[in-house]
XYZ file of C-alpha atoms in Angstrom:
614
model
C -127.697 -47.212 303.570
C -124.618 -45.748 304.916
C -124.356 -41.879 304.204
C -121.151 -40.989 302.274
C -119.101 -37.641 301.143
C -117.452 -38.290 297.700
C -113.762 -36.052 298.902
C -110.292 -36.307 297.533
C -107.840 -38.397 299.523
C -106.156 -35.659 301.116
C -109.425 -33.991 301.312
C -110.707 -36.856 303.500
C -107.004 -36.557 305.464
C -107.637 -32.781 305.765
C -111.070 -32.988 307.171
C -110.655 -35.850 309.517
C -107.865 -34.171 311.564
C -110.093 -30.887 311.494
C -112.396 -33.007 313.472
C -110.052 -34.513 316.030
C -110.238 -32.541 319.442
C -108.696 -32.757 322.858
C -109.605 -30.831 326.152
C -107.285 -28.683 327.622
C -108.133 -26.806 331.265
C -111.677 -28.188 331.218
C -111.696 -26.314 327.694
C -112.200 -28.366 324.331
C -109.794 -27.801 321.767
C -108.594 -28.786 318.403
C -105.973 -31.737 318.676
C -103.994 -30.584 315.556
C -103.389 -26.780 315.786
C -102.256 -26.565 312.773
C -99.942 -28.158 309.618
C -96.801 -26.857 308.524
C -96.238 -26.739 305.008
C -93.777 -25.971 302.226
C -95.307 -27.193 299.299
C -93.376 -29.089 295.906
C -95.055 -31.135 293.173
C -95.427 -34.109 295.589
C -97.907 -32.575 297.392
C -99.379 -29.161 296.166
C -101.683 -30.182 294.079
C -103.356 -32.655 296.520
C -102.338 -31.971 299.839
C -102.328 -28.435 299.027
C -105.337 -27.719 297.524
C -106.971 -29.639 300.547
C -105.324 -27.390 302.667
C -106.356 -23.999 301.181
C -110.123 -25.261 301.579
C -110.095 -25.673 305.431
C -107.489 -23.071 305.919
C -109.896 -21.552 308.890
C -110.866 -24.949 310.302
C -106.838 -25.755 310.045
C -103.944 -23.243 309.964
C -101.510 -23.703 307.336
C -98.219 -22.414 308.322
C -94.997 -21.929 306.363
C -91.721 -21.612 306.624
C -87.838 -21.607 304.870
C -86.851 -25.258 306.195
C -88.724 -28.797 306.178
C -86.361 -30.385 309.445
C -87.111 -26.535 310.815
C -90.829 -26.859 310.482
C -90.831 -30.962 311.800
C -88.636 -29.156 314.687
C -91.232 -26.600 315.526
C -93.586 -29.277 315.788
C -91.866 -30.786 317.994
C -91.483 -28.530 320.505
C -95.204 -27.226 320.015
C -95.771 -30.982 321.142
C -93.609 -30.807 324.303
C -94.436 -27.133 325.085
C -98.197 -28.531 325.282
C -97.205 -31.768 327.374
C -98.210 -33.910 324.605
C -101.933 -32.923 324.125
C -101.797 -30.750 321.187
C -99.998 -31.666 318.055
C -99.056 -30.748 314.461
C -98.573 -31.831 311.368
C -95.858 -31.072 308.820
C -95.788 -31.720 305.071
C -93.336 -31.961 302.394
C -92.589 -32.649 298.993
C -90.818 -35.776 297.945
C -86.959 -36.027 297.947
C -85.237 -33.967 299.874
C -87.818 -31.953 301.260
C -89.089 -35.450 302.535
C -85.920 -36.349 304.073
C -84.776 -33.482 305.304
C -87.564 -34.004 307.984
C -85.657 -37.580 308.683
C -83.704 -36.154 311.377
C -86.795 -34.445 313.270
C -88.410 -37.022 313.050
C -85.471 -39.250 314.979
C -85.585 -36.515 317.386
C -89.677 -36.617 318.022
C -88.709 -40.684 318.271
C -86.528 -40.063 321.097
C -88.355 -38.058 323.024
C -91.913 -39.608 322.623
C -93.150 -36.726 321.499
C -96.363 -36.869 318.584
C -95.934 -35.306 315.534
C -97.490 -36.310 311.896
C -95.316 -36.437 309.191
C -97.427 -36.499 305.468
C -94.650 -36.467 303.146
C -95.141 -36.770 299.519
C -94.399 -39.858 297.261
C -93.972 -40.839 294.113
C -96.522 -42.387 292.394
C -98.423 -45.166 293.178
C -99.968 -45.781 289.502
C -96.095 -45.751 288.700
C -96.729 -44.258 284.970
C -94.464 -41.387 284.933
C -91.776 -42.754 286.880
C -89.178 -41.897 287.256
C -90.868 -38.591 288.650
C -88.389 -35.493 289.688
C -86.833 -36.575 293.044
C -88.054 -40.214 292.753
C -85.067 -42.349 294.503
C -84.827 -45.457 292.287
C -83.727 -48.769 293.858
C -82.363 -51.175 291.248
C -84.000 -54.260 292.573
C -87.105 -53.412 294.686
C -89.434 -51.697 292.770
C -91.434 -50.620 295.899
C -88.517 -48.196 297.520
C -89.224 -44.751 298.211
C -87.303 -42.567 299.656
C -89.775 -42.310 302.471
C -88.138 -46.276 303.793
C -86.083 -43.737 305.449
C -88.379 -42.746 308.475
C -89.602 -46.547 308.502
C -87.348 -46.699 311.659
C -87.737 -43.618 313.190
C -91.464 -43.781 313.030
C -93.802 -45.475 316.128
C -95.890 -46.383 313.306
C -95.043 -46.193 308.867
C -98.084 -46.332 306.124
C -97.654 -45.821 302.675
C -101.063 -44.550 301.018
C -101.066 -46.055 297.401
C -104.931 -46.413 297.534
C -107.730 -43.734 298.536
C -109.513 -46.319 301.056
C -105.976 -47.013 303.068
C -106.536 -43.463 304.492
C -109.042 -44.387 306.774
C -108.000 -47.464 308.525
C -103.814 -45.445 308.087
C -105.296 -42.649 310.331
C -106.921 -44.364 312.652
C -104.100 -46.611 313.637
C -101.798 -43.144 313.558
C -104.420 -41.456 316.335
C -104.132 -44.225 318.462
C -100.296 -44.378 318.715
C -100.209 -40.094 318.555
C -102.568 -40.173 321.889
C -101.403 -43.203 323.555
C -98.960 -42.194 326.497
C -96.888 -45.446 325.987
C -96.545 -45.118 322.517
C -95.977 -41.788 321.760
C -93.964 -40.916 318.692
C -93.541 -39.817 315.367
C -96.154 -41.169 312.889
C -95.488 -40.778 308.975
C -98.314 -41.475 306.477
C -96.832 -41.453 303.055
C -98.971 -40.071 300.604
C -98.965 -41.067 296.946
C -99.026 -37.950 295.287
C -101.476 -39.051 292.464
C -103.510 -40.953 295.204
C -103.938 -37.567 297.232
C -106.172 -36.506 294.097
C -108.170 -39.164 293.892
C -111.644 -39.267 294.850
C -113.603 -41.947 297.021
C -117.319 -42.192 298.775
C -115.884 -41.929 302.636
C -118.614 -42.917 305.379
C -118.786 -40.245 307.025
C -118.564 -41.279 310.350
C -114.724 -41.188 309.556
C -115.461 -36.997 309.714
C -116.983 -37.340 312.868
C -115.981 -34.874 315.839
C -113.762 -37.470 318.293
C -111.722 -36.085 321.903
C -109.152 -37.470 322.697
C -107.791 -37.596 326.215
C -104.431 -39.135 327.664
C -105.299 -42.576 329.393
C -104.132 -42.992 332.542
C -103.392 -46.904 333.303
C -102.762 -47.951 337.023
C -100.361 -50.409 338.170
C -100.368 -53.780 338.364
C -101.415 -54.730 342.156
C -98.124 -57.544 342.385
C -95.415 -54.783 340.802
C -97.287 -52.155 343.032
C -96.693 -54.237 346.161
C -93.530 -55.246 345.199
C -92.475 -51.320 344.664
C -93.334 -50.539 347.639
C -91.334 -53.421 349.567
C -88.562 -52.274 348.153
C -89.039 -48.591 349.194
C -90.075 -49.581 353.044
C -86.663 -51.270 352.940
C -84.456 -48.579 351.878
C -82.484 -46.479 353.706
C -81.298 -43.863 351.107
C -83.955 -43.724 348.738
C -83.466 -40.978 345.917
C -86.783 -39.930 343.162
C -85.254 -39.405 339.897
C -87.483 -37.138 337.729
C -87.849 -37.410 334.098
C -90.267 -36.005 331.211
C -92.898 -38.059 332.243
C -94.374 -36.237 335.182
C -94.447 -32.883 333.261
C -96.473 -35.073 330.526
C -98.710 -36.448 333.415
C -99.196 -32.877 334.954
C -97.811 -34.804 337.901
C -95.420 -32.081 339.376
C -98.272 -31.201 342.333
C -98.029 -34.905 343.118
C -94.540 -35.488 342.854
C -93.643 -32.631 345.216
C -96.289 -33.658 348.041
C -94.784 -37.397 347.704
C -90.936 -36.266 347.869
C -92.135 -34.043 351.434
C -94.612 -36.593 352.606
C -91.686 -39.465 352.678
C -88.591 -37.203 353.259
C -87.197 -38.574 349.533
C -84.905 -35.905 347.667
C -85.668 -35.858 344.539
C -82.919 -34.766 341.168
C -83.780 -34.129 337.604
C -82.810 -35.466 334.035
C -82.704 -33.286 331.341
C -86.569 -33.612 330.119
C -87.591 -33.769 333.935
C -86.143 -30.336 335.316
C -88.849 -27.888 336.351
C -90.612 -31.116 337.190
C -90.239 -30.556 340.754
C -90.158 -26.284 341.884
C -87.146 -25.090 342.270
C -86.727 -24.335 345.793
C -88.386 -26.907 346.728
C -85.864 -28.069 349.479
C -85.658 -31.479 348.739
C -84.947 -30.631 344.741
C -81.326 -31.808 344.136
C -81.364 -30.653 341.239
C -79.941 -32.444 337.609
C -78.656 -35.867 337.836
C -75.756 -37.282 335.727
C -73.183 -36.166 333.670
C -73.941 -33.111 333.875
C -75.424 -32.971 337.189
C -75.189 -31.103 340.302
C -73.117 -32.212 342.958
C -75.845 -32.672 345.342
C -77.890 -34.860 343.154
C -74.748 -37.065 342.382
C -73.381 -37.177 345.648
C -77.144 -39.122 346.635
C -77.037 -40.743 343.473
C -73.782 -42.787 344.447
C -74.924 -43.227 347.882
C -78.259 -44.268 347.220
C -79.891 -47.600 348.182
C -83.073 -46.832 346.142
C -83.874 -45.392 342.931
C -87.269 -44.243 342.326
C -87.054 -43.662 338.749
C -90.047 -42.026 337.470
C -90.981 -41.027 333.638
C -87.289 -41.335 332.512
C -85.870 -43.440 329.819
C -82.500 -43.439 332.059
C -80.243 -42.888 329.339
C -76.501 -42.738 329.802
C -76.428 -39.374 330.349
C -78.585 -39.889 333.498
C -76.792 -42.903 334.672
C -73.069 -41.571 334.345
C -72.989 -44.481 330.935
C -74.364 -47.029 334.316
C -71.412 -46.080 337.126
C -73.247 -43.154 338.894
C -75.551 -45.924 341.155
C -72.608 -47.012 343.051
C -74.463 -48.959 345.970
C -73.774 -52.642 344.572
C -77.185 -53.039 346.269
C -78.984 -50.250 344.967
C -82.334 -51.154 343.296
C -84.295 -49.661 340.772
C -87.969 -48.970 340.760
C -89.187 -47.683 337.355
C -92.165 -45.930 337.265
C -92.827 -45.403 333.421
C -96.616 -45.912 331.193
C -93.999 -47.771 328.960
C -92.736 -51.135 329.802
C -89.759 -50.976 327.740
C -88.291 -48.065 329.803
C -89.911 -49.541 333.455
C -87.917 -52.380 333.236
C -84.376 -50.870 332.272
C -81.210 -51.872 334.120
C -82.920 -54.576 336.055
C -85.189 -52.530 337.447
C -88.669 -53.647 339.197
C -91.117 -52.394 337.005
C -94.271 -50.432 337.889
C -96.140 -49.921 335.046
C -98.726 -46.870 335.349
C -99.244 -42.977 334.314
C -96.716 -40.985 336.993
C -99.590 -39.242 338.808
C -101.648 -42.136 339.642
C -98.973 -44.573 340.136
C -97.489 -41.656 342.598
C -101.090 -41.251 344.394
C -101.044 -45.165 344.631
C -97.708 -45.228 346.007
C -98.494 -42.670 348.522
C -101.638 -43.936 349.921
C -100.170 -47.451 350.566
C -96.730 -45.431 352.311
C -98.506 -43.478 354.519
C -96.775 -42.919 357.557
C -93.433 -44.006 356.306
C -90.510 -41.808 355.547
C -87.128 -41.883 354.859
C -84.269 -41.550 357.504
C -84.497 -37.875 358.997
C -80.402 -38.139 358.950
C -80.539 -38.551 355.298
C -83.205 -36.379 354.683
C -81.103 -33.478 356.261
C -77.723 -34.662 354.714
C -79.718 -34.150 351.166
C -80.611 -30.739 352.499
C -77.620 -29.734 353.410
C -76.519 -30.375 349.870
C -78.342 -29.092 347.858
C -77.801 -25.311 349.904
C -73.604 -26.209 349.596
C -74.575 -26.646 345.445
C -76.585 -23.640 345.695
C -73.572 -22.049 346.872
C -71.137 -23.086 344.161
C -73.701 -22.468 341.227
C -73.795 -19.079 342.347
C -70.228 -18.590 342.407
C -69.878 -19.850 338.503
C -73.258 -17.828 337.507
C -71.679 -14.488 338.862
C -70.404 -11.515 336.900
C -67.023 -11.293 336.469
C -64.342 -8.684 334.952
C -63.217 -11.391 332.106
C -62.653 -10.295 328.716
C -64.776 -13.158 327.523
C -67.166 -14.668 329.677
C -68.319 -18.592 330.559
C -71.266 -19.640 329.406
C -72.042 -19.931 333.239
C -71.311 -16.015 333.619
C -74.039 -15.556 330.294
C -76.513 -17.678 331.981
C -75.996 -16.360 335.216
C -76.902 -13.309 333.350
C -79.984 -13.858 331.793
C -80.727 -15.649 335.134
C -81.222 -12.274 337.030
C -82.910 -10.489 334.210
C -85.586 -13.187 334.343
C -89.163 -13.791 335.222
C -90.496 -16.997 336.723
C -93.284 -17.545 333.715
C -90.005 -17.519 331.003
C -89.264 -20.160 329.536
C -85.476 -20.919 328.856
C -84.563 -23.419 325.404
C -81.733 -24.740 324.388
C -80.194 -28.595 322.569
C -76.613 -29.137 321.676
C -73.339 -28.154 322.586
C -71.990 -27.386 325.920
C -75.164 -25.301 326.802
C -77.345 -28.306 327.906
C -74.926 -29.025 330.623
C -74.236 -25.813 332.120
C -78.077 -25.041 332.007
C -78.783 -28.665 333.328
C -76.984 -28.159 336.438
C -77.392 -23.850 337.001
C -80.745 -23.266 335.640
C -83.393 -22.736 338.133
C -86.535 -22.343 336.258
C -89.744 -20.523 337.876
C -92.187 -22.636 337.116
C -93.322 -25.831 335.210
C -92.438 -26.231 331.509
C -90.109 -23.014 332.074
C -86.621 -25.289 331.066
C -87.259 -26.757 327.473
C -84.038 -29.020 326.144
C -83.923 -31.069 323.681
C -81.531 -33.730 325.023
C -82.364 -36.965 323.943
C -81.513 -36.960 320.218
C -78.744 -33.310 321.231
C -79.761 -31.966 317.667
C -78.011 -29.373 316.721
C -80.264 -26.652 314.894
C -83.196 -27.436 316.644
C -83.304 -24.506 319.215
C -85.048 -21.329 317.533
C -87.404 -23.622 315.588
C -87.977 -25.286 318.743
C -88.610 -21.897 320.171
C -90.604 -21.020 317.592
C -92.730 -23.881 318.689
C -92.805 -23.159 322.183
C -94.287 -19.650 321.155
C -97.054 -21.035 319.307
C -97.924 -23.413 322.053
C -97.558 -20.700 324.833
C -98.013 -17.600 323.442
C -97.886 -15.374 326.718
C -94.402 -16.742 328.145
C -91.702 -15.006 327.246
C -89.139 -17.742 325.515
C -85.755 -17.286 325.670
C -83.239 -19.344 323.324
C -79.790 -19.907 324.483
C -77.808 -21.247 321.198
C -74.185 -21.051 320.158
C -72.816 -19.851 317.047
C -72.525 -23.740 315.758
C -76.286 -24.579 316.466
C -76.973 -21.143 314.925
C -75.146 -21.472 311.985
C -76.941 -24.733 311.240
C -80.077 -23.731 311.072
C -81.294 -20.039 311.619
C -84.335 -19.602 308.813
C -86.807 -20.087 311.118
C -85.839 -16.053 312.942
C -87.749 -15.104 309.687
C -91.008 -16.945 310.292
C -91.317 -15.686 313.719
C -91.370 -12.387 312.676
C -93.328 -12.928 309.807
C -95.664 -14.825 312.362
C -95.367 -12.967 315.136
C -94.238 -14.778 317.296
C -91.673 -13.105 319.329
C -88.346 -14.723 320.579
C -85.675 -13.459 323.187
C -82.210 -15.309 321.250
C -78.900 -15.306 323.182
C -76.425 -16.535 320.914
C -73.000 -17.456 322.115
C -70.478 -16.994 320.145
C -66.818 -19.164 321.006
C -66.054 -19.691 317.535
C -66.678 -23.028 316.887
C -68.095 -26.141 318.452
C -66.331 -25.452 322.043
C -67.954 -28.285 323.338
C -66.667 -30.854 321.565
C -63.499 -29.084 321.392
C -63.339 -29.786 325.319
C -64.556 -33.225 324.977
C -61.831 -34.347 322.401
C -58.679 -32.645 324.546
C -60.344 -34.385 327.437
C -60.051 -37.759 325.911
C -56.419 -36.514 324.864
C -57.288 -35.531 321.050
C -55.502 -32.405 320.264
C -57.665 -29.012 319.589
C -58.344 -29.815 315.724
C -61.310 -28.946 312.941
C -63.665 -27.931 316.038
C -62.754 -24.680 316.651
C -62.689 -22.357 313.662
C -58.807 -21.922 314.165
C -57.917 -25.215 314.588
C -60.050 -25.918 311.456
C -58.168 -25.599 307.978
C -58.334 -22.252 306.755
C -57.214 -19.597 304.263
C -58.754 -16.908 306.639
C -60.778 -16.957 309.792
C -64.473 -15.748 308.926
C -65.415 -12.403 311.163
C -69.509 -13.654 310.837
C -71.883 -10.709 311.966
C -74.358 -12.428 313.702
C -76.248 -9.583 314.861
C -76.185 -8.205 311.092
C -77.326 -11.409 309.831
C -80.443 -12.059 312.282
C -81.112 -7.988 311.532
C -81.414 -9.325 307.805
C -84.298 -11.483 308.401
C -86.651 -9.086 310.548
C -85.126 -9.243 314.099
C -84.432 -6.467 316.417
C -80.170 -7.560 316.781
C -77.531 -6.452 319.168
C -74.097 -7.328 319.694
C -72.858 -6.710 323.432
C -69.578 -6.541 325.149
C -70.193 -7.798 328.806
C -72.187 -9.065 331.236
C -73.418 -5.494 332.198
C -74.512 -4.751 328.411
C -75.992 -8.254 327.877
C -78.208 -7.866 330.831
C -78.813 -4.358 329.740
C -79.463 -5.900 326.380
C -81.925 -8.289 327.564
C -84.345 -5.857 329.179
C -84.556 -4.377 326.353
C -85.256 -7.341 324.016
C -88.251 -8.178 326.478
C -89.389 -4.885 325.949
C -89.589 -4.884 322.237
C -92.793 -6.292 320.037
C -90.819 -8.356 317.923
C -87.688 -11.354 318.076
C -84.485 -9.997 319.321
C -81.048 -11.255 318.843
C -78.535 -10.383 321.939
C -74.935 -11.563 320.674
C -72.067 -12.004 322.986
C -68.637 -13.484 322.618
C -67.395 -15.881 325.076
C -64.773 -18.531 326.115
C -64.773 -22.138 324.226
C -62.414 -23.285 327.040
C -64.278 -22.506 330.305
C -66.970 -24.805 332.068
C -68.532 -25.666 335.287
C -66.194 -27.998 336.994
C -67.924 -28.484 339.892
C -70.716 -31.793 339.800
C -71.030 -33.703 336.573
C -69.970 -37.092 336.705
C -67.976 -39.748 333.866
C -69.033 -40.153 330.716
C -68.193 -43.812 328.546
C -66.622 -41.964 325.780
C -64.208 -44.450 324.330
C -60.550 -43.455 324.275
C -58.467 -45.204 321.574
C -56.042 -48.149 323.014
C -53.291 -47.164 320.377
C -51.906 -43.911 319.666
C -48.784 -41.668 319.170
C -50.049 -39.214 321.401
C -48.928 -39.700 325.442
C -51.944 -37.565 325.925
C -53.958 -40.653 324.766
C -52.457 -43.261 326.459
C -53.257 -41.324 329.493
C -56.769 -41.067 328.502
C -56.863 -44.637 328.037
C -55.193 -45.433 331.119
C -58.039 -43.233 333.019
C -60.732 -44.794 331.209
C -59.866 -48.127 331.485
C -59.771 -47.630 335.261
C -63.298 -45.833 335.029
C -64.712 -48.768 333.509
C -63.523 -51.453 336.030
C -65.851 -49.074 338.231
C -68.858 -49.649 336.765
C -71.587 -51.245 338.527
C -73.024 -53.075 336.083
């Protein structure tokens, strides 16, 4: 007869992710390093209570903000290249949905998280509970439908049993490197407390490790046809290789076949920094070495990258009408984008595969050295934007250029929204792998010091710095608390232009006039004077305000110095940017207005878009 443990639902929940493990540099580990919590009647009583009992088996963490803690997550995820994980937990209502928009940004960016928030109840008794979202002619509608489709895979718990076959199916799409994503698991709040006899082989100890599929022999052959053909072949890097530890590889294949190689977003630090055939970032906000191969490129060796606008230059940067794309992705969806010939397969075996049957070919020496010779020019102009100057307020360029020299090569540098991604993107140079940490895909605003909160956790010994601008900061800033309370020490630059500069730009650019991005273009009674460095002093952190370059970099020794988060604010321009690289962007211009500066606009971007290659 089969042995059984008579457990709670979310006791059965709680024990069967204290028993999933991965292995880590040869070392085993557990796959779930811990849950994040803030607990509410949908899931204290059940969830929580499970919780409490294998507190030292499974950390319980808390902190002030539900999208904060999903955020965290997140990062911890991507910090760990996808083979540790967490799990975050919420009440119903809005501490259920405010996790929504983490979880479109863990959707995005293939990156594993489990979401358990609370529901109403399945027995239905009481309802309407507190928080219960009531749907006038479906009877089934929760509140939870909302991360239906954000989530790789959506369950619903109304019976104990469900759990069992419900987890299983969310391990297998958490671990899976082509399906990688957010996973939600609803759970009943009166179901959580009730009891079933679980076999208890679904407690068993199970280790996960990343598959690694190899490519199809035809697509393989038919890659590599394509490559032996080309004359200006070009690797574009993207989060993938990090997640297949496939930098070594990717760095022997780029000098084995002469093939420069440039970076998206999720891809830089993919590929070492002075490596001499690096480029650099790609796209929109790319470097003008990478984009100057880009256009002339015959070849595109896409490899781990979704090749999302922002990578493409919105499909115009691939200006060969011949070019071809080979996309070398463990997920078919992205392999085959924009026509390209699919190679299905992890990065570092389809690499080693691609290598072995290249041997002894390379690319053009002429265009080999022209890529060369382009990417010292860039290094050039980066350094020109990235120096100190005698402004009253600085670039962001000048502050990065900053914390740039005042860097080690183990730091890791974070950032997400605003015009920070871009400027990073193209003058960053991180020191080694995993040391440049953006969240571009989803651009979420808020995420940055919960993300680098996450980082922390997943890295404790690297120092993490967080670039964020008074906007981002403004939106969500709780989480500077919970690192202290945790320990977990942050280095926070926060930038502070007075608005969302960014978008400012981007609106007079299309020929919008400056309004309700900037705080004084924004209707007002009086201009707020915030105290940043007050405010993050408030919740724990060590907090600064400088005046220059000088005192920020000044600032910043000091900050690594101390035990505990520091805040380093500085005020700087909204209007200045790097105007060297970068590359159009299909932001549509409206074909009617009052304003001449418009009609321009339009007139330029209609003429952009009768460029487009495809």
């Amino acid at each position: 007869m089969m042995a059984t443990i008579r457990l709670t639902m979310a006791q059965a929940l709680v024990a069967a992710m204290a028993a999933q493990k991965t292995v880590v540099d040869g070392q085993e580990l557990p796959l779930f390093a811990g849950v994040w919590a803030i607990f509410g009647h949908g899931n204290v009583a059940g969830l929580g209570e499970a919780l409490y009992a294998a507190r030292d088996r499974l950390p319980t963490l808390r902190a002030h903000n539900e999208q904060a803690m999903a955020h965290a997550a997140i990062a911890f995820a991507k910090a760990s290249r996808r083979r540790r994980m967490m799990a975050v937990t919420s009440s119903i209502g809005p501490g259920a949905t405010n996790m929504v928009t983490a979880a479109a940004v863990a959707h995005v960016n293939r990156l594993p998280v489990l979401l358990l928030p609370g529901d109403v109840f399945a027995g239905r008794r009481p309802d309407p509970v507190l928080q219960q979202v009531e749907d006038f002619g479906d009877g089934t509608v929760s509140a939870n439908d909302c991360f239906r489709p954000i989530s790789r895979y959506f369950d619903r718990i109304t019976r104990p049993e469900q759990i069992m076959p419900a987890f299983e199916r969310a391990m297998q799409v958490l671990t899976d490197t082509a399906e990688c994503g957010p996973v939600t698991l609803a759970l009943c709040q009166d179901v959580q407390t009730e009891a079933f006899d679980y076999p208890d082989w679904f407690f068993a100890e199970r280790v996960w490790q990343p598959r690694r599929p190899r490519a199809d022999e035809t697509q393989l052959a038919q890659a590599v046809a394509l490559i032996k053909t080309a004359r200006r072949p070009l690797v574009v890097a993207g989060g993938g290789v990090l997640y297949s530890e496939a930098e070594g590889d990717l760095a022997a294949f780029c000098t084995a076949h002469g093939i420069p190689a440039a970076e998206t977003q999720a891809g830089k630090s993919a590929l070492p920094h002075d490596h001499p055939l690096n480029l650099g970032a790609i796209g929109v906000t790319g470097t003008g070495a990478a984009n100057d191969a880009a256009r002339q490129a015959d070849l595109v060796l896409a490899i781990g990258t979704r090749l999302q606008d922002f990578t493409t230059g919105s499909r115009s940067l691939f200006a060969d009408p011949a070019c071809r794309i080979v996309g070398l992705n463990t997920q078919s969806f992205d392999a085959g984008k924009h026509r390209a010939q699919p190679l299905v397969a992890d990065a570092k075996v389809g690499l080693a595969e691609l290598g072995a049957i290249l041997q002894g070919w390379a690319a053009p020496a002429s265009w080999t050295g022209q890529a060369r010779s382009g990417r010292t020019a860039w290094l050039e102009t980066a350094t020109r934007y990235t120096a100190a100057g005698n402004e009253t307020l600085p670039s962001d360029a000048q502050v990065i250029g900053a914390v740039q020299r005042r860097s080690r090569p183990s730091d890791v540098v974070l950032c997400a929204a605003g015009g920070l991604p871009g400027e990073l993107h193209k003058l960053w140079q991180p020191g080694s792998p995993g040391g440049y940490h953006m969240e571009y895909g989803y651009s979420c605003m808020g995420y940055e010091i919960a993300g680098g909160l996450g980082v922390k956790l997943a890295d404790p010994l690297r120092e993490v710095v967080v670039m964020v601008g008074d906007g981002s900061y403004l939106m969500m800033n709780s989480e500077i608390a919970t690192s202290v309370m945790l320990g977990a020490k942050l280095v926070i630059v926060v930038l502070d232009n007075r608005g969302f500069g960014c978008i400012n730009r981007l609106q007079n650019a299309t020929g919008g006039a400056s309004f309700n991005n900037l705080l004084r273009d924004a209707r007002h009674e009086t201009l707020p004077a915030i105290d940043f460095a007050a405010h993050a002093a408030a919740m724990g952190a060590i907090a600064r305000k400088v005046a220059s370059i000088t005192e920020l970099e000044a600032a910043f020794d000091e900050a690594r110095r101390h035990d505990r988060t520091s805040v380093v604010v500085i005020d700087t321009d909204p209007l200045l940017s790097t105007d060297a690289g970068g590359h159009w962007w299909d932001v549509a211009v409206p074909e009617v207005s009052d304003r001449a500066e418009v009609e321009a606009a339009r007139h330029n971007y209609v003429e952009a878009l009768a460029r487009r290659n495809n």
